[in-house]
Tab-separated table of C-alpha atoms in Angstrom:
chain	number	residue	atom	x	y	z
A	1	MET	CA	-18.430	0.763	-5.102
A	2	ASN	CA	-15.145	2.834	-4.105
A	3	HIS	CA	-15.806	3.565	-0.541
A	4	PRO	CA	-13.185	6.460	0.182
A	5	PHE	CA	-12.490	5.482	3.714
A	6	LEU	CA	-12.102	1.933	2.519
A	7	SER	CA	-9.586	3.042	-0.355
A	8	SER	CA	-7.806	5.187	1.394
A	9	THR	CA	-7.251	2.412	4.109
A	10	LEU	CA	-6.564	-0.013	1.507
A	11	ARG	CA	-4.125	2.326	-0.077
A	12	GLU	CA	-2.300	3.004	3.192
A	13	LEU	CA	-1.791	-0.448	4.403
A	14	GLN	CA	-0.405	-1.479	1.032
A	15	LEU	CA	2.451	1.124	2.000
A	16	PHE	CA	3.661	-1.589	4.418
A	17	THR	CA	2.994	-4.729	2.488
A	18	ARG	CA	4.911	-3.688	-0.258
A	19	SER	CA	7.863	-2.030	1.405
A	20	ARG	CA	11.062	-4.011	1.408
A	21	ARG	CA	12.302	-2.039	4.362
A	22	PHE	CA	9.294	-3.010	6.465
A	23	TRP	CA	9.225	-6.734	5.910
A	24	THR	CA	12.902	-6.772	6.600
A	25	THR	CA	12.714	-4.951	9.982
A	26	PHE	CA	9.912	-7.674	10.758
A	27	ALA	CA	12.097	-10.598	10.213
A	28	LEU	CA	14.740	-9.135	11.870
A	29	VAL	CA	12.833	-8.540	15.190
A	30	ILE	CA	11.660	-11.789	15.066
A	31	LEU	CA	15.262	-13.549	14.408
A	32	ILE	CA	16.211	-11.102	17.588
A	33	PHE	CA	13.420	-12.585	19.785
A	34	VAL	CA	13.677	-16.107	18.662
A	35	VAL	CA	17.535	-16.430	19.325
A	36	SER	CA	17.547	-14.102	22.721
A	37	GLY	CA	14.113	-15.796	23.620
A	38	PRO	CA	12.929	-13.232	26.114
A	39	TYR	CA	10.582	-13.604	29.030
A	40	GLY	CA	11.243	-17.091	29.983
A	41	THR	CA	10.701	-18.630	26.309
A	42	PHE	CA	14.607	-19.667	25.832
A	43	GLU	CA	14.214	-22.091	28.615
A	44	ARG	CA	10.676	-23.247	28.139
A	45	MET	CA	10.363	-23.929	24.451
A	46	THR	CA	12.596	-25.565	21.971
A	47	LEU	CA	13.734	-23.595	18.739
A	48	GLY	CA	11.040	-24.652	16.584
A	49	ILE	CA	8.380	-23.973	18.774
A	50	ARG	CA	10.114	-20.604	19.818
A	51	LEU	CA	9.916	-19.410	16.193
A	52	GLY	CA	6.480	-20.202	15.803
A	53	TYR	CA	5.595	-18.464	18.823
A	54	TRP	CA	7.582	-14.913	18.345
A	55	LEU	CA	6.291	-15.261	14.379
A	56	ILE	CA	2.748	-15.628	16.009
A	57	VAL	CA	3.046	-12.781	18.847
A	58	HIS	CA	4.517	-10.452	16.261
A	59	ALA	CA	2.366	-11.099	13.307
A	60	VAL	CA	-0.677	-10.560	15.380
A	61	THR	CA	0.614	-7.390	17.313
A	62	TRP	CA	2.027	-5.376	14.277
A	63	SER	CA	-1.043	-6.140	12.726
A	64	ILE	CA	-3.544	-4.940	15.297
A	65	ALA	CA	-1.022	-1.974	15.633
A	66	ILE	CA	-0.752	-1.154	11.851
A	67	CYS	CA	-4.194	-1.234	11.373
A	68	LEU	CA	-5.522	0.825	14.069
A	69	SER	CA	-2.809	3.263	13.282
A	70	VAL	CA	-3.537	3.856	9.698
A	71	MET	CA	-7.475	3.871	10.444
A	72	ALA	CA	-6.453	6.685	13.391
A	73	GLU	CA	-4.515	8.735	10.683
A	74	ILE	CA	-7.247	8.479	7.965
A	75	LEU	CA	-10.607	9.563	10.306
A	76	LEU	CA	-8.602	12.185	12.529
A	77	ARG	CA	-7.298	13.968	9.623
A	78	GLN	CA	-10.040	16.880	10.116
A	79	HIS	CA	-9.399	17.312	13.627
A	80	LEU	CA	-5.183	16.804	14.103
A	81	LYS	CA	-2.962	18.167	11.279
A	82	HIS	CA	0.356	16.036	12.470
A	83	THR	CA	0.422	12.608	10.835
A	84	LEU	CA	2.397	11.384	13.865
A	85	ALA	CA	-0.235	12.468	16.408
A	86	ARG	CA	-2.730	10.755	14.728
A	87	MET	CA	-0.890	7.428	14.112
A	88	MET	CA	-0.041	7.471	17.705
A	89	ILE	CA	-3.658	7.591	18.941
A	90	GLY	CA	-4.115	4.730	16.865
A	91	SER	CA	-1.178	2.905	18.280
A	92	LEU	CA	-1.778	3.431	21.786
A	93	THR	CA	-5.656	2.741	21.334
A	94	ALA	CA	-4.067	-0.770	19.754
A	95	ALA	CA	-2.466	-1.310	23.377
A	96	LEU	CA	-5.817	-2.760	24.674
A	97	PRO	CA	-6.409	-5.639	22.206
A	98	ILE	CA	-2.872	-6.429	21.791
A	99	GLY	CA	-3.033	-6.926	25.645
A	100	PHE	CA	-6.080	-9.605	25.259
A	101	ALA	CA	-4.441	-11.132	22.100
A	102	LEU	CA	-1.285	-11.907	23.780
A	103	GLY	CA	-3.447	-13.726	26.420
A	104	ALA	CA	-5.029	-15.937	23.979
A	105	ILE	CA	-1.457	-16.736	22.154
A	106	ASP	CA	-0.186	-17.860	25.592
A	107	PHE	CA	-3.225	-19.723	26.545
A	108	ALA	CA	-2.926	-21.601	22.767
A	109	PHE	CA	0.845	-22.203	23.966
A	110	PHE	CA	0.753	-22.795	27.405
A	111	GLY	CA	-2.899	-23.359	28.646
A	112	HIS	CA	-3.287	-20.730	31.136
A	113	TRP	CA	-6.078	-18.302	30.527
A	114	ILE	CA	-5.576	-14.794	31.351
A	115	GLU	CA	-8.087	-13.010	33.835
A	116	ILE	CA	-9.567	-9.875	32.786
A	117	GLY	CA	-7.311	-7.972	35.092
A	118	ASP	CA	-4.275	-9.796	33.471
A	119	GLY	CA	-5.559	-8.740	30.176
A	120	PHE	CA	-5.435	-4.923	31.132
A	121	ARG	CA	-2.056	-5.260	32.837
A	122	ARG	CA	-0.500	-6.409	29.569
A	123	ALA	CA	-2.008	-3.890	27.786
A	124	LEU	CA	-0.405	-1.439	30.071
A	125	VAL	CA	3.133	-3.102	29.472
A	126	ALA	CA	2.251	-2.842	25.666
A	127	LEU	CA	1.314	1.025	25.755
A	128	PRO	CA	5.449	2.220	25.698
A	129	LEU	CA	5.923	-0.540	23.004
A	130	CYS	CA	3.130	0.710	20.860
A	131	ALA	CA	4.488	3.973	21.305
A	132	LEU	CA	7.741	2.807	20.109
A	133	PHE	CA	6.468	1.094	17.134
A	134	CYS	CA	4.365	3.976	15.925
A	135	LEU	CA	7.360	6.378	16.278
A	136	LEU	CA	9.864	3.993	14.389
A	137	THR	CA	7.056	3.489	11.782
A	138	TYR	CA	6.700	7.018	11.062
A	139	MET	CA	10.366	7.895	10.893
A	140	ALA	CA	10.699	4.888	8.095
A	141	MET	CA	7.451	5.989	6.278
A	142	HIS	CA	6.346	9.261	6.946
A	143	ARG	CA	7.246	10.251	3.035
A	144	GLN	CA	5.132	7.470	1.800
A	145	ILE	CA	2.139	8.033	3.696
A	146	ALA	CA	2.276	11.737	3.518
A	147	GLU	CA	2.234	11.036	-0.417
A	148	VAL	CA	-0.965	8.944	-0.440
A	149	SER	CA	-2.768	10.914	2.024
A	150	ALA	CA	-2.177	14.413	0.797
A	151	PRO	CA	-5.002	16.617	0.464
A	152	ALA	CA	-6.244	17.903	-3.002
A	153	PRO	CA	-4.458	21.312	-3.165
A	154	PRO	CA	-6.790	24.506	-3.888
A	155	ALA	CA	-7.679	24.967	-7.382
A	156	SER	CA	-5.814	28.067	-9.110
A	157	PRO	CA	-7.328	29.899	-11.868
A	158	SER	CA	-5.255	28.445	-14.324
A	159	SER	CA	-6.329	24.818	-13.825
A	160	ALA	CA	-9.859	25.367	-12.841
A	161	PRO	CA	-11.242	25.162	-16.810
A	162	GLU	CA	-9.637	22.041	-16.858
A	163	PRO	CA	-12.453	20.109	-15.309
A	164	ALA	CA	-15.102	22.264	-16.499
A	165	ALA	CA	-13.914	21.626	-20.334
A	166	SER	CA	-14.033	17.881	-19.861
A	167	SER	CA	-16.557	16.952	-17.580
A	168	SER	CA	-19.125	16.085	-20.008
A	169	SER	CA	-16.363	13.458	-21.794
A	170	GLU	CA	-13.975	12.810	-18.733
A	171	PRO	CA	-13.392	8.961	-18.659
A	172	GLU	CA	-15.102	7.254	-15.641
A	173	ILE	CA	-11.826	6.138	-14.086
A	174	LEU	CA	-10.992	9.765	-13.174
A	175	ALA	CA	-13.818	9.820	-10.783
A	176	ARG	CA	-12.028	7.250	-8.901
A	177	LEU	CA	-8.867	9.366	-8.339
A	178	LYS	CA	-8.370	11.942	-5.741
A	179	PRO	CA	-9.185	15.441	-7.376
A	180	HIS	CA	-5.533	16.653	-7.572
A	181	ASN	CA	-4.585	13.534	-9.443
A	182	ARG	CA	-7.446	13.960	-11.979
A	183	GLY	CA	-5.788	14.934	-15.672
A	184	ALA	CA	-5.252	13.458	-18.904
A	185	LEU	CA	-4.729	9.707	-18.778
A	186	LEU	CA	-1.132	8.704	-19.671
A	187	ARG	CA	-0.969	4.755	-18.825
A	188	LEU	CA	-2.572	2.021	-16.757
A	189	SER	CA	-0.506	-0.864	-14.887
A	190	VAL	CA	-1.448	-3.899	-12.976
A	191	GLN	CA	-0.028	-3.828	-9.515
A	192	ASP	CA	-1.195	-6.893	-7.781
A	193	HIS	CA	-5.123	-6.733	-7.293
A	194	TYR	CA	-4.707	-2.690	-7.744
A	195	THR	CA	-4.401	-0.950	-10.962
A	196	GLU	CA	-2.066	2.168	-10.964
A	197	VAL	CA	-3.436	5.043	-12.576
A	198	VAL	CA	-0.803	7.351	-14.130
A	199	THR	CA	-2.308	10.860	-15.167
A	200	SER	CA	-0.415	14.234	-16.070
A	201	ARG	CA	-1.082	15.329	-12.587
A	202	GLY	CA	0.243	12.347	-10.519
A	203	ARG	CA	-0.727	8.775	-10.146
A	204	GLU	CA	-2.844	6.408	-7.757
A	205	LEU	CA	-3.547	3.070	-6.923
A	206	ILE	CA	-6.730	1.739	-7.378
A	207	LEU	CA	-8.910	-1.173	-5.860
A	208	LEU	CA	-10.271	-2.234	-9.382
A	209	ARG	CA	-9.526	-5.138	-11.761
A	210	PHE	CA	-7.556	-4.376	-14.750
A	211	ALA	CA	-10.117	-5.393	-17.011
A	212	ASP	CA	-12.731	-3.265	-15.565
A	213	ALA	CA	-10.262	-0.543	-15.489
A	214	LEU	CA	-10.002	-0.624	-19.392
A	215	LYS	CA	-13.914	-0.055	-19.605
A	216	GLU	CA	-13.461	2.940	-17.700
A	217	LEU	CA	-11.427	5.018	-20.073
A	218	GLY	CA	-13.970	6.387	-22.427
A	219	LEU	CA	-13.028	8.008	-25.689
A	220	THR	CA	-9.347	8.392	-24.440
A	221	PRO	CA	-7.350	7.308	-27.550
A	222	GLY	CA	-4.735	4.243	-26.296
A	223	LEU	CA	-4.104	0.980	-26.582
A	224	GLN	CA	-3.546	-2.383	-24.595
A	225	VAL	CA	-0.135	-3.548	-25.277
A	226	HIS	CA	0.672	-6.118	-22.453
A	227	ARG	CA	-1.762	-8.006	-20.317
A	228	SER	CA	-0.818	-5.682	-17.615
A	229	HIS	CA	-0.454	-2.304	-19.462
A	230	TRP	CA	-2.158	0.543	-21.477
A	231	VAL	CA	-1.024	3.498	-22.649
A	232	ALA	CA	-2.306	6.700	-24.244
A	233	ASP	CA	-1.189	7.281	-27.744
A	234	ALA	CA	-0.470	10.946	-26.945
A	235	HIS	CA	2.173	9.770	-24.333
A	236	VAL	CA	4.094	7.062	-26.527
A	237	GLU	CA	7.508	8.573	-27.670
A	238	THR	CA	9.179	5.970	-29.388
A	239	LEU	CA	9.079	2.166	-29.968
A	240	LYS	CA	12.303	0.107	-29.798
A	241	ARG	CA	13.318	-3.430	-29.723
A	242	ASP	CA	15.838	-4.539	-27.194
A	243	GLY	CA	17.272	-7.738	-28.104
A	244	GLY	CA	14.240	-10.078	-28.547
A	245	LYS	CA	11.744	-7.946	-26.776
A	246	LEU	CA	9.614	-4.816	-28.084
A	247	LEU	CA	9.236	-1.959	-25.558
A	248	LEU	CA	7.323	1.462	-25.674
A	249	ILE	CA	9.490	4.414	-24.470
A	250	MET	CA	7.032	6.895	-23.058
A	251	LYS	CA	7.391	10.681	-23.115
A	252	ASP	CA	8.448	10.225	-19.184
A	253	GLY	CA	11.101	7.791	-19.930
A	254	THR	CA	9.394	4.680	-18.630
A	255	GLU	CA	9.829	1.569	-20.648
A	256	ILE	CA	6.745	-0.346	-21.100
A	257	PRO	CA	7.168	-4.306	-22.493
A	258	VAL	CA	4.889	-5.157	-25.269
A	259	SER	CA	3.793	-9.193	-25.351
A	260	ARG	CA	3.485	-10.917	-28.415
A	261	THR	CA	-0.061	-10.722	-28.461
A	262	TYR	CA	-0.459	-7.638	-29.041
A	263	ALA	CA	2.846	-7.094	-31.084
A	264	GLU	CA	1.220	-6.535	-34.072
A	265	ALA	CA	-1.355	-3.927	-33.090
A	266	VAL	CA	1.556	-1.801	-31.567
A	267	ARG	CA	3.558	-1.769	-34.918
A	268	THR	CA	0.535	-0.907	-36.891
A	269	ARG	CA	-0.135	2.018	-34.235
A	270	PHE	CA	3.172	3.268	-33.601
A	271	GLY	CA	5.490	1.545	-36.268
A	272	GLU	CA	6.134	5.169	-37.320
A	273	LEU	CA	8.063	5.952	-34.222
A	274	SER	CA	10.222	3.006	-34.069
A	275	ARG	CA	13.894	3.453	-33.849
């Protein structure tokens, strides 16, 4: 089952988990806090405990802020046009659970349980930090977020006949894509627990096992060439050997590796395209 809100949320969260810039920033921030030891942690904690404390603090607070920002960005699309405004609402909302989460972390390390009022005071302190976090996140990743959250463009007369002409034989997997990405299938690739679907109109990650994705290709002529790749016949440009490796060159220039398991089938299917 492909729930639109869940799929959109996972797709945007994946932007963070896959971003090298995000993890580099996360590591640098923790390093700064561990070395400087703010809020008395330098005096009260040894280096190892201080590292564990700030690692947990930032992992928890960043997770809460990111999740609520992404959820607000998706849920408020029909009400607010600007992505930053939607993310900021979610990030500021995160200050409340962050305030109480910090209290729970302090209890685990120091044994002092906070009162309700203390949790609200921590939330107020967290408000400007959440706003700053949201602003920096938006500045660093707004292009990627805009790409995955872009609404479907209005249908033009030239493109309208395409779905109608192929509606009866359209591969099932296309129904999982955003309308503006639905086109002729070009290739599929494994991306962690996701499958990347590339069509003539765009590309999209869907939460679907590769083996299940292959079952939804319908009558599209193509071949699995690797445990992580499937290609459409019409999109293959050439077959070449690079050292001991067999590669398929797609019409957009992408190189797809061919594994030994599928090498014979690939030579049979695309041998006349070899160079």
